[in-house]
mmCIF file of C-alpha atoms and ligand atoms in Angstrom:
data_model
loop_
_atom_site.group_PDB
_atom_site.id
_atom_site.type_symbol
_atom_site.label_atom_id
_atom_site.label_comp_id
_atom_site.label_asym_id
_atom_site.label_seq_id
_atom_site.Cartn_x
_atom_site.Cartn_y
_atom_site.Cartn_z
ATOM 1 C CA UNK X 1 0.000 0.000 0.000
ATOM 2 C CA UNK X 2 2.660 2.678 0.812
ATOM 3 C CA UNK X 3 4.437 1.558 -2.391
ATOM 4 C CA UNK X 4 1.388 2.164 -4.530
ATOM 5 C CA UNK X 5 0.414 5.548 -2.620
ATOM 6 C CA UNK X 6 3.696 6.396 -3.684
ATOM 7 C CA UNK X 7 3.973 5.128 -7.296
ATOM 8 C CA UNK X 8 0.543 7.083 -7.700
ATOM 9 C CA UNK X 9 2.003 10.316 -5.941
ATOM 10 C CA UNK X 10 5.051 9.807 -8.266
ATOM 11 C CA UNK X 11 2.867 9.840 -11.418
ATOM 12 C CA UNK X 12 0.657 12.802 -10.549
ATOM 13 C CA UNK X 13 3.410 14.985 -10.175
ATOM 14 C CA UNK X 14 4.777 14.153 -13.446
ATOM 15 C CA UNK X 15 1.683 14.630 -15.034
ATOM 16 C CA UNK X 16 1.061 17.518 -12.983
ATOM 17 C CA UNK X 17 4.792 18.803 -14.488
ATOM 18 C CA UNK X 18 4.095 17.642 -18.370
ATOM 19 C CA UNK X 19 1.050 19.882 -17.809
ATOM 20 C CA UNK X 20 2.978 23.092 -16.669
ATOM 21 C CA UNK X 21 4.937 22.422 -19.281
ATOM 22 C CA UNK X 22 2.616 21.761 -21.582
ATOM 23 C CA UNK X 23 0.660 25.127 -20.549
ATOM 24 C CA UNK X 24 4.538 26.781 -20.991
ATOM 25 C CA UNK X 25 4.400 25.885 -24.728
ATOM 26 C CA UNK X 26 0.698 27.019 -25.823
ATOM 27 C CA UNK X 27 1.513 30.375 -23.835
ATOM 28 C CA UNK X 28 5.131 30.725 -25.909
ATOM 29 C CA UNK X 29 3.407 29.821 -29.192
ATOM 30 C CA UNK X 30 0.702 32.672 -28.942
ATOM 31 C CA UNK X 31 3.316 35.271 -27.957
ATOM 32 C CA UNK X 32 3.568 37.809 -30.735
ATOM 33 C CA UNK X 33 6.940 39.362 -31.729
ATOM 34 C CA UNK X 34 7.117 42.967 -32.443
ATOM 35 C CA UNK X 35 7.348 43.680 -36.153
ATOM 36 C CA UNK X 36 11.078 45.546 -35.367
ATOM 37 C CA UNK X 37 12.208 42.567 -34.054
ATOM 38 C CA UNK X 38 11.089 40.138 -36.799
ATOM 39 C CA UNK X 39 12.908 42.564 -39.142
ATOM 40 C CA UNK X 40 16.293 42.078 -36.956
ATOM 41 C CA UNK X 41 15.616 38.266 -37.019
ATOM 42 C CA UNK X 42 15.465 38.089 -40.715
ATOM 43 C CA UNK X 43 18.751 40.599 -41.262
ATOM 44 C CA UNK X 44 21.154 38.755 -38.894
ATOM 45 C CA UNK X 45 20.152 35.344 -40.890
ATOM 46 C CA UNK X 46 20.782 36.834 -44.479
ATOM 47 C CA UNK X 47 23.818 39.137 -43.286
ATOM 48 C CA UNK X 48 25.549 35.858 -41.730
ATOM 49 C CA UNK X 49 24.734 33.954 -44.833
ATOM 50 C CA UNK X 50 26.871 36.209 -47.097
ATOM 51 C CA UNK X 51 29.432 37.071 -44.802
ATOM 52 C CA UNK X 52 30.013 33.638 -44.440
ATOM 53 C CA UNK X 53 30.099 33.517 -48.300
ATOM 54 C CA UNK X 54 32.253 36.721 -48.785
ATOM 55 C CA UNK X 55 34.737 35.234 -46.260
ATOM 56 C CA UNK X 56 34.877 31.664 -46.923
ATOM 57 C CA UNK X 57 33.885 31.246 -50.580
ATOM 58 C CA UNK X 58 34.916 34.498 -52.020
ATOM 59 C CA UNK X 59 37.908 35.656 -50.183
ATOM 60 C CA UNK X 60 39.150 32.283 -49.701
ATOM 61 C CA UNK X 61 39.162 31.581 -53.327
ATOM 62 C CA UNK X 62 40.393 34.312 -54.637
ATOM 63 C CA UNK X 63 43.301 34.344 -52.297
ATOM 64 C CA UNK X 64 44.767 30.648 -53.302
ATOM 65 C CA UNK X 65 44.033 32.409 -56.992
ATOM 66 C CA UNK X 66 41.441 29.464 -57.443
ATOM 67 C CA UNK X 67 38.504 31.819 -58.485
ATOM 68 C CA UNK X 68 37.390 35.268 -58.906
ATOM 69 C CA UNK X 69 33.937 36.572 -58.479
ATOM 70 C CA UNK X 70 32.230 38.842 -61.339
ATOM 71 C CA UNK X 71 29.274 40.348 -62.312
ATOM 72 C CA UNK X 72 29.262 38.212 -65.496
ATOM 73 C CA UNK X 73 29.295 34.883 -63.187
ATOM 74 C CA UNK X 74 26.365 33.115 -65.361
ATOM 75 C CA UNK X 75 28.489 33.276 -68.482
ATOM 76 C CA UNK X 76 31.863 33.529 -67.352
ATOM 77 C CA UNK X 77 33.925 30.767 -65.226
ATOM 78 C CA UNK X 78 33.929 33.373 -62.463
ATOM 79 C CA UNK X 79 31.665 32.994 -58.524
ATOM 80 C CA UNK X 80 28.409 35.483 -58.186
ATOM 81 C CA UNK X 81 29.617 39.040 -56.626
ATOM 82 C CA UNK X 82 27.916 39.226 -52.894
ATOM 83 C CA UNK X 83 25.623 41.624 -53.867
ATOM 84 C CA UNK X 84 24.324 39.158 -56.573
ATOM 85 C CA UNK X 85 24.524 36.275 -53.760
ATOM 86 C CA UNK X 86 21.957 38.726 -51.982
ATOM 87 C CA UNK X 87 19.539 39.695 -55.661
ATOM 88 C CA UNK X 88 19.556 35.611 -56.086
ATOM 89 C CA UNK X 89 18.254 35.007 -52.620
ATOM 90 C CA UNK X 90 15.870 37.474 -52.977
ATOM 91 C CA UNK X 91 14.486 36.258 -56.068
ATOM 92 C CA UNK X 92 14.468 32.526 -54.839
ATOM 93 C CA UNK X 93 12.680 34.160 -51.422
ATOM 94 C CA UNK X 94 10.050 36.359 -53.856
ATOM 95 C CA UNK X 95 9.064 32.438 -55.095
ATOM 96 C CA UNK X 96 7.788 31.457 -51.772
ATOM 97 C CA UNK X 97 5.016 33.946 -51.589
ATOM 98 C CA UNK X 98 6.157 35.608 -48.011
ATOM 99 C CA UNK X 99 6.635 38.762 -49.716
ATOM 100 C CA UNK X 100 9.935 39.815 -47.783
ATOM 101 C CA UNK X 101 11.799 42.101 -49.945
ATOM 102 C CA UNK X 102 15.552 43.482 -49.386
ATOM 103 C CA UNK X 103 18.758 44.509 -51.372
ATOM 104 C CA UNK X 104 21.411 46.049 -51.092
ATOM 105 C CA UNK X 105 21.596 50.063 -51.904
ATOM 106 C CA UNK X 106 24.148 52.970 -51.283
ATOM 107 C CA UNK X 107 24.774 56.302 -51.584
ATOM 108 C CA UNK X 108 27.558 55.696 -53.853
ATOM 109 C CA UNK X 109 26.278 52.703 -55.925
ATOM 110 C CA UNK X 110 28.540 50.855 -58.554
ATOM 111 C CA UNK X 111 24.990 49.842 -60.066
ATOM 112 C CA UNK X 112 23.032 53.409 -60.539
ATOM 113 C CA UNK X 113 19.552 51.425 -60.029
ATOM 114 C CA UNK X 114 21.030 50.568 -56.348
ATOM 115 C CA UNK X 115 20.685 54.197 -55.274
ATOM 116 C CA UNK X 116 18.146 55.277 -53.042
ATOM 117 C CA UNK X 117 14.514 54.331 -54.434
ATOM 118 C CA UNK X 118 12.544 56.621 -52.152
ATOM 119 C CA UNK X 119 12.665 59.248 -49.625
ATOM 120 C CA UNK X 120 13.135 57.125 -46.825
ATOM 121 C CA UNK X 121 15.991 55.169 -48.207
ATOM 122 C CA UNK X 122 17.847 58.412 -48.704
ATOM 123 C CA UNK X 123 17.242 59.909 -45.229
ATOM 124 C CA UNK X 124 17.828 56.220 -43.975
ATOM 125 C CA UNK X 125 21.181 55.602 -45.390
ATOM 126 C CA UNK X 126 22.207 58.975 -44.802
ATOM 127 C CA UNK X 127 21.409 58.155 -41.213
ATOM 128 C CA UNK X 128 23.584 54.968 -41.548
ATOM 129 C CA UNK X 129 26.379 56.896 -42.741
ATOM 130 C CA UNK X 130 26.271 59.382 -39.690
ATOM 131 C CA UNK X 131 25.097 56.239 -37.396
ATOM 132 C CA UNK X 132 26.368 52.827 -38.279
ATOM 133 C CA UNK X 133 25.160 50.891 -35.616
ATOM 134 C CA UNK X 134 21.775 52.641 -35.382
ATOM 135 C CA UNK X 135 19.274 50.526 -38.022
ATOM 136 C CA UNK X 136 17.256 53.044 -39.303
ATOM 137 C CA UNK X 137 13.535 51.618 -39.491
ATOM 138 C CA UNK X 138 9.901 52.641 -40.430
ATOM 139 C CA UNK X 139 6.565 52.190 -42.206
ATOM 140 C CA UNK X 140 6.057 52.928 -45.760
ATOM 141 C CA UNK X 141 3.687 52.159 -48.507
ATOM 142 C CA UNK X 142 5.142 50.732 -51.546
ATOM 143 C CA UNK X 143 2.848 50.144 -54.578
ATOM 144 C CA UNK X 144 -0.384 50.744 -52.460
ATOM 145 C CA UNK X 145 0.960 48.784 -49.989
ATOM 146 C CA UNK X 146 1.412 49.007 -46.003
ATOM 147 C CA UNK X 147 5.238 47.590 -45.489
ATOM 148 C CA UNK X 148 7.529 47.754 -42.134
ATOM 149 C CA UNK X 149 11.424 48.794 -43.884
ATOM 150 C CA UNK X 150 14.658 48.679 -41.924
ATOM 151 C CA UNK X 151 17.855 49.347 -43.374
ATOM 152 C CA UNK X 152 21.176 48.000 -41.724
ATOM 153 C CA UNK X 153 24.483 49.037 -42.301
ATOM 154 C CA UNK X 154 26.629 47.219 -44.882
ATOM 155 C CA UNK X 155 29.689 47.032 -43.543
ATOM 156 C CA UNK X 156 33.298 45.744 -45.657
ATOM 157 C CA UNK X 157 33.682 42.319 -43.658
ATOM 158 C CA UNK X 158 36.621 41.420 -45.597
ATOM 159 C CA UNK X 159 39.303 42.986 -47.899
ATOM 160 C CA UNK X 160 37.766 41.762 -51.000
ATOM 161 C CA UNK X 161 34.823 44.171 -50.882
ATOM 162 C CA UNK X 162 37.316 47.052 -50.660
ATOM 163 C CA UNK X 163 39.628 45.972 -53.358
ATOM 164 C CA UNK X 164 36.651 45.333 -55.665
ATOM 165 C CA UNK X 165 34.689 48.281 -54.390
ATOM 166 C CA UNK X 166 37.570 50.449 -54.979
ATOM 167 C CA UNK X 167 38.928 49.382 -58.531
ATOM 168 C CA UNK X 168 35.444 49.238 -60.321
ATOM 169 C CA UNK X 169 35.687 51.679 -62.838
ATOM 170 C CA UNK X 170 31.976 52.090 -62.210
ATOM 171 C CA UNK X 171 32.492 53.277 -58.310
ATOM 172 C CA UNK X 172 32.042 56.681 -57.528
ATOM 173 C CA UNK X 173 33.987 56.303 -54.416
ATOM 174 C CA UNK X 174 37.430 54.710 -54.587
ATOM 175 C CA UNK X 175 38.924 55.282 -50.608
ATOM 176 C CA UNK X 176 36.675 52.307 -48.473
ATOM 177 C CA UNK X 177 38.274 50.769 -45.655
ATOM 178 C CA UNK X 178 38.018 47.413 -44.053
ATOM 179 C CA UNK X 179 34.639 47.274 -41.936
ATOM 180 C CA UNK X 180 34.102 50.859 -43.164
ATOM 181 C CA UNK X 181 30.451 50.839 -44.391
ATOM 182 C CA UNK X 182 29.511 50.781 -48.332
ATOM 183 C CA UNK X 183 25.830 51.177 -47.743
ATOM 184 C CA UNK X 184 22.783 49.154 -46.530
ATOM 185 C CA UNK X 185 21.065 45.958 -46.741
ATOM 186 C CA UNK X 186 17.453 47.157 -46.993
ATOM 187 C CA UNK X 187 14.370 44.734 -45.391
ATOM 188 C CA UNK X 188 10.895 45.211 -46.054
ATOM 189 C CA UNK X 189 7.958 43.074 -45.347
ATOM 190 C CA UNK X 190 3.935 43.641 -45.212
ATOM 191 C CA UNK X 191 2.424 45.096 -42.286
ATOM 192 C CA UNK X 192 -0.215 42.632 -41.080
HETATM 193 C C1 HEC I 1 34.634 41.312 -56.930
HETATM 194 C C2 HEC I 1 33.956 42.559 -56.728
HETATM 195 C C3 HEC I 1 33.090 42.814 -55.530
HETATM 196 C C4 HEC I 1 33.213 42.325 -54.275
HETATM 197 C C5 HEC I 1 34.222 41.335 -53.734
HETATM 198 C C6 HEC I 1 32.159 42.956 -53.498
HETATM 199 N N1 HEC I 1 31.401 43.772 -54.278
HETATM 200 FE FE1 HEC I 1 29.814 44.845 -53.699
HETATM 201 N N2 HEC I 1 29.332 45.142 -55.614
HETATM 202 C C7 HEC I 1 30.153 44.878 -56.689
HETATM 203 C C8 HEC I 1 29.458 45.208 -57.911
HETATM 204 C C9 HEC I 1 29.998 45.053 -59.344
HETATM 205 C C10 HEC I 1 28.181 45.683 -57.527
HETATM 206 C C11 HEC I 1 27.042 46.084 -58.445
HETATM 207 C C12 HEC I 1 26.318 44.790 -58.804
HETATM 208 C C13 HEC I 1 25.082 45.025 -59.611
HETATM 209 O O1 HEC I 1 24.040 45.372 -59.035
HETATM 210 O O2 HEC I 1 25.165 44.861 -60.827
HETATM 211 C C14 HEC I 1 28.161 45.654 -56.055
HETATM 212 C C15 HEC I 1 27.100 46.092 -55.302
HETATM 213 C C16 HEC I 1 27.191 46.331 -53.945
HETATM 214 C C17 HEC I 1 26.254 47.109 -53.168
HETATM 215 C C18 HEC I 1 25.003 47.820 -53.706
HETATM 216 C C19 HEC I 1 25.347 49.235 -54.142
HETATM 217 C C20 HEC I 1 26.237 49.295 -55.350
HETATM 218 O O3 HEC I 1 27.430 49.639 -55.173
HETATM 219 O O4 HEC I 1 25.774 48.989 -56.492
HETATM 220 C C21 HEC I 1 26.697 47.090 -51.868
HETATM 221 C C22 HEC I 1 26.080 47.789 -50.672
HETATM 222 C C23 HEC I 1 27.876 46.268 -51.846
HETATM 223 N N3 HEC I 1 28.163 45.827 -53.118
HETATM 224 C C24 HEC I 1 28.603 45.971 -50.712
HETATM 225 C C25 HEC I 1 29.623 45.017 -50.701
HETATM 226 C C26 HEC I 1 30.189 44.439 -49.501
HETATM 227 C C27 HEC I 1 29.823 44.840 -48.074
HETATM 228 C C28 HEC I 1 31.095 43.499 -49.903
HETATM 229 C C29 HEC I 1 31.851 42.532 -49.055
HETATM 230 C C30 HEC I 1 31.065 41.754 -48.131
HETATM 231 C C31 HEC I 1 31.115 43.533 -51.359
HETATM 232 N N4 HEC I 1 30.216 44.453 -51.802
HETATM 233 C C32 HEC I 1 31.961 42.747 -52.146
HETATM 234 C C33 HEC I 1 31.415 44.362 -56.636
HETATM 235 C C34 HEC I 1 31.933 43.703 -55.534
#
């Protein structure tokens, strides 16, 4: 008798446990994120996805002189340019239906059509510029639509985006530094 009052004892409080902890998970589940936040979840992901490319595909290849990367890389025998690595990803991302948008603009864009779009880009990477570590965020509308936007600054993670950055005969600006910043990886996503 004492054994079984204590064998059923024993299993109520683990039941009585797997319930708390149970209740734990429904109550975590129907926690909403702020939309800021969601924003900073989705940057750090695609920012550590091509740093890890610029470092340890591009820079790493074209040091051992395996591989260069180039804007012609469909054609040529040459690696995607991290900025295309980013406009791929985007595209592939566009597929799923989420409707999460972002690229990679600057004040002094090699490509003119990465300038700033809108008046908010322009005030936001001018912010950047003054403010690196300060993402510079807000709602806008873009083609009738209600969108959250953050932009984040874009920072020269390795020596390759200077030396490329600085030699393109299409660069307006020819004196970067490493982990100086070359512009912004823009985010937007709709507003709920
Ligand atoms: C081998 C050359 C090369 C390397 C390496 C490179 N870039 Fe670029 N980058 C370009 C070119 C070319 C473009 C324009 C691509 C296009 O849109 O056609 C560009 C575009 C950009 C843009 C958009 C604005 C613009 O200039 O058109 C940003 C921001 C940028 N790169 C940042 C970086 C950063 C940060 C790195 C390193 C992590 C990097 N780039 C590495 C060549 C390079």
């Amino acid at each position: 008798m004492p054994f079984r009052t204590a064998l059923a004892g024993g299993v109520g409080v683990v039941l009585c446990l797997l319930g708390t902890w149970n209740s734990g998970v429904a109550a975590a589940g129907s926690a909403s994120v702020p939309i800021e936040t969601v924003v900073d979840y989705i940057y750090a992901v695609l920012a550590s996805d091509r740093t890890f490319y610029t470092v340890h595909v591009v820079e790493r290849m074209q040091q051992r002189g395996v591989i260069e990367s180039s804007e012609r890389w469909r054609s040529d025998p040459t690696l995607p340019l991290p900025a295309q690595f980013v406009q791929e990803s985007s595209s592939l991302a566009a597929l799923t239906g989420v409707k999460v948008h972002y690229r990679l603009i600057s004040l002094n864009p090699i490509n003119k059509l990465s300038g700033p779009a809108t008046e908010f880009e322009k005030k936001g990477l001018e912010a950047i510029m003054a403010e690196p570590d300060r993402p510079y965020k807000g709602f806008v509308t873009e083609g009738g639509e209600r969108r959250f936007q953050a932009l984040y600054a874009d920072r020269a993670v390795s020596p390759v985006c200077v030396t490329c950055h600085n030699a393109h005969p299409q660069s307006p600006k020819r004196d970067y530094t490493l982990n100086g910043v070359l512009g912004a990886v823009s985010i937007s996503i709709p507003v709920p």
